[in-house]
Amino acid sequence: MITREELGDSDEVTSYVPMQRLVRNEPGLRYAGVIHESIDHFVQETGERVAPTEAFLRLRHAGTRSDAIRAKSKLTRNLRLTEQAVAREPESWRAWFHHGRTLLWAGQAAEAQQALACAEC
């Protein structure tokens, strides 16, 4: 299990996110997602159980700091990718959730609210 620590602009930890990222190699196991890759899709779609490793790690993630986002034009890239994801999978709550969250980071609150409402359907 990995605990991802999201870092804010002053390097303070803004949130903790538990993530199952290190797993034993299983036939057919695939990570999915255009930006936030995860094995959760595989588990939900197949009903398979995935055996986690015994490793426990802490990851300090600075990718959501404003300087990192500006430096990599992440918002433009992520908006394009999440728009493609909801067009490809309009019934996926994950696609709508990630699109809504990206819109919120881009300062588009009204659009984000609409996308997040679609994630709840």
mmCIF file of C-alpha atoms in Angstrom:
data_model
loop_
_atom_site.group_PDB
_atom_site.id
_atom_site.type_symbol
_atom_site.label_atom_id
_atom_site.label_comp_id
_atom_site.label_asym_id
_atom_site.label_seq_id
_atom_site.Cartn_x
_atom_site.Cartn_y
_atom_site.Cartn_z
ATOM 1 C CA MET A 1 0.000 0.000 0.000
ATOM 2 C CA ILE A 2 1.238 3.476 -0.831
ATOM 3 C CA THR A 3 0.136 6.625 0.928
ATOM 4 C CA ARG A 4 0.427 9.597 -1.427
ATOM 5 C CA GLU A 5 0.939 12.935 0.293
ATOM 6 C CA GLU A 6 -0.286 15.787 -1.904
ATOM 7 C CA LEU A 7 1.961 18.810 -1.407
ATOM 8 C CA GLY A 8 0.676 22.381 -1.572
ATOM 9 C CA ASP A 9 2.578 25.418 -2.820
ATOM 10 C CA SER A 10 4.416 25.796 0.505
ATOM 11 C CA ASP A 11 5.354 22.105 0.591
ATOM 12 C CA GLU A 12 2.747 21.462 3.278
ATOM 13 C CA VAL A 13 0.823 18.210 3.003
ATOM 14 C CA THR A 14 -2.690 19.073 1.829
ATOM 15 C CA SER A 15 -4.130 15.546 1.707
ATOM 16 C CA TYR A 16 -3.301 11.892 2.188
ATOM 17 C CA VAL A 17 -4.469 9.389 -0.419
ATOM 18 C CA PRO A 18 -4.120 5.643 0.191
ATOM 19 C CA MET A 19 -3.375 3.872 -3.090
ATOM 20 C CA GLN A 20 -3.005 0.237 -4.036
ATOM 21 C CA ARG A 21 -0.270 0.567 -6.637
ATOM 22 C CA LEU A 22 2.168 -2.241 -5.919
ATOM 23 C CA VAL A 23 0.533 -5.607 -6.524
ATOM 24 C CA ARG A 24 1.619 -9.069 -7.445
ATOM 25 C CA ASN A 25 1.702 -9.688 -11.175
ATOM 26 C CA GLU A 26 -1.598 -11.311 -12.143
ATOM 27 C CA PRO A 27 -2.610 -12.515 -15.625
ATOM 28 C CA GLY A 28 -4.767 -9.882 -17.288
ATOM 29 C CA LEU A 29 -4.109 -7.236 -14.632
ATOM 30 C CA ARG A 30 -4.140 -3.811 -16.247
ATOM 31 C CA TYR A 31 -3.916 -0.275 -15.009
ATOM 32 C CA ALA A 32 -6.504 2.014 -16.608
ATOM 33 C CA GLY A 33 -7.309 5.730 -16.699
ATOM 34 C CA VAL A 34 -6.076 8.558 -18.890
ATOM 35 C CA ILE A 35 -4.474 10.588 -16.103
ATOM 36 C CA HIS A 36 -4.994 8.829 -12.791
ATOM 37 C CA GLU A 37 -4.089 5.258 -13.674
ATOM 38 C CA SER A 38 -5.391 2.672 -11.265
ATOM 39 C CA ILE A 39 -6.101 -1.031 -10.944
ATOM 40 C CA ASP A 40 -9.495 -0.185 -9.423
ATOM 41 C CA HIS A 41 -11.021 -0.394 -12.907
ATOM 42 C CA PHE A 42 -9.742 -3.954 -13.316
ATOM 43 C CA VAL A 43 -11.085 -5.012 -9.914
ATOM 44 C CA GLN A 44 -14.519 -3.471 -10.519
ATOM 45 C CA GLU A 45 -14.915 -4.770 -14.056
ATOM 46 C CA THR A 46 -13.724 -8.319 -13.413
ATOM 47 C CA GLY A 47 -14.612 -8.869 -9.766
ATOM 48 C CA GLU A 48 -11.136 -10.325 -9.326
ATOM 49 C CA ARG A 49 -9.307 -9.921 -6.075
ATOM 50 C CA VAL A 50 -5.806 -8.496 -6.333
ATOM 51 C CA ALA A 51 -3.206 -9.532 -3.799
ATOM 52 C CA PRO A 52 -1.336 -6.463 -2.550
ATOM 53 C CA THR A 53 2.356 -6.569 -1.814
ATOM 54 C CA GLU A 54 3.580 -6.348 1.731
ATOM 55 C CA ALA A 55 5.431 -3.095 1.032
ATOM 56 C CA PHE A 56 4.284 0.103 2.706
ATOM 57 C CA LEU A 57 5.571 3.299 1.132
ATOM 58 C CA ARG A 58 4.988 7.032 1.464
ATOM 59 C CA LEU A 59 5.081 9.096 -1.729
ATOM 60 C CA ARG A 60 5.352 12.890 -1.553
ATOM 61 C CA HIS A 61 3.565 14.152 -4.681
ATOM 62 C CA ALA A 62 4.242 17.729 -5.822
ATOM 63 C CA GLY A 63 2.453 17.422 -9.167
ATOM 64 C CA THR A 64 -0.544 19.492 -8.053
ATOM 65 C CA ARG A 65 1.498 22.480 -6.893
ATOM 66 C CA SER A 66 0.725 25.556 -8.973
ATOM 67 C CA ASP A 67 4.335 25.900 -10.192
ATOM 68 C CA ALA A 68 4.363 22.276 -11.390
ATOM 69 C CA ILE A 69 1.032 22.707 -13.157
ATOM 70 C CA ARG A 70 2.193 25.886 -14.927
ATOM 71 C CA ALA A 71 5.580 24.460 -15.868
ATOM 72 C CA LYS A 72 4.104 21.452 -17.619
ATOM 73 C CA SER A 73 0.910 23.025 -18.986
ATOM 74 C CA LYS A 74 -0.824 20.271 -17.056
ATOM 75 C CA LEU A 75 -4.241 21.894 -17.021
ATOM 76 C CA THR A 76 -4.414 22.195 -20.798
ATOM 77 C CA ARG A 77 -3.191 18.624 -21.215
ATOM 78 C CA ASN A 78 -5.447 17.213 -18.497
ATOM 79 C CA LEU A 79 -8.535 19.043 -19.774
ATOM 80 C CA ARG A 80 -7.947 17.612 -23.230
ATOM 81 C CA LEU A 81 -7.446 14.101 -21.863
ATOM 82 C CA THR A 82 -10.455 14.187 -19.532
ATOM 83 C CA GLU A 83 -12.677 15.604 -22.284
ATOM 84 C CA GLN A 84 -11.619 12.688 -24.484
ATOM 85 C CA ALA A 85 -12.309 10.258 -21.633
ATOM 86 C CA VAL A 86 -15.887 11.460 -21.049
ATOM 87 C CA ALA A 87 -16.535 11.436 -24.804
ATOM 88 C CA ARG A 88 -15.232 7.859 -25.019
ATOM 89 C CA GLU A 89 -16.924 6.660 -21.794
ATOM 90 C CA PRO A 90 -19.932 8.928 -21.100
ATOM 91 C CA GLU A 91 -21.311 6.507 -18.495
ATOM 92 C CA SER A 92 -18.086 6.302 -16.471
ATOM 93 C CA TRP A 93 -18.392 8.088 -13.154
ATOM 94 C CA ARG A 94 -14.577 8.086 -12.871
ATOM 95 C CA ALA A 95 -14.181 9.915 -16.187
ATOM 96 C CA TRP A 96 -16.700 12.573 -15.119
ATOM 97 C CA PHE A 97 -15.154 12.871 -11.642
ATOM 98 C CA HIS A 98 -11.630 13.431 -12.974
ATOM 99 C CA HIS A 99 -12.944 15.840 -15.614
ATOM 100 C CA GLY A 100 -14.860 17.806 -12.971
ATOM 101 C CA ARG A 101 -11.859 17.964 -10.668
ATOM 102 C CA THR A 102 -9.654 19.171 -13.529
ATOM 103 C CA LEU A 103 -12.210 21.844 -14.468
ATOM 104 C CA LEU A 104 -12.249 22.997 -10.846
ATOM 105 C CA TRP A 105 -8.441 23.304 -10.827
ATOM 106 C CA ALA A 106 -8.744 25.317 -14.052
ATOM 107 C CA GLY A 107 -11.068 27.785 -12.299
ATOM 108 C CA GLN A 108 -14.156 26.706 -14.237
ATOM 109 C CA ALA A 109 -16.452 26.155 -11.253
ATOM 110 C CA ALA A 110 -19.796 26.083 -13.101
ATOM 111 C CA GLU A 111 -18.531 23.538 -15.633
ATOM 112 C CA ALA A 112 -16.926 21.526 -12.846
ATOM 113 C CA GLN A 113 -20.216 21.391 -10.966
ATOM 114 C CA GLN A 114 -21.980 20.034 -14.063
ATOM 115 C CA ALA A 115 -19.322 17.393 -14.648
ATOM 116 C CA LEU A 116 -19.333 16.318 -11.000
ATOM 117 C CA ALA A 117 -23.132 16.052 -11.137
ATOM 118 C CA CYS A 118 -22.691 13.603 -14.037
ATOM 119 C CA ALA A 119 -20.279 11.593 -11.876
ATOM 120 C CA GLU A 120 -23.052 11.073 -9.332
ATOM 121 C CA CYS A 121 -25.490 9.573 -11.866
#
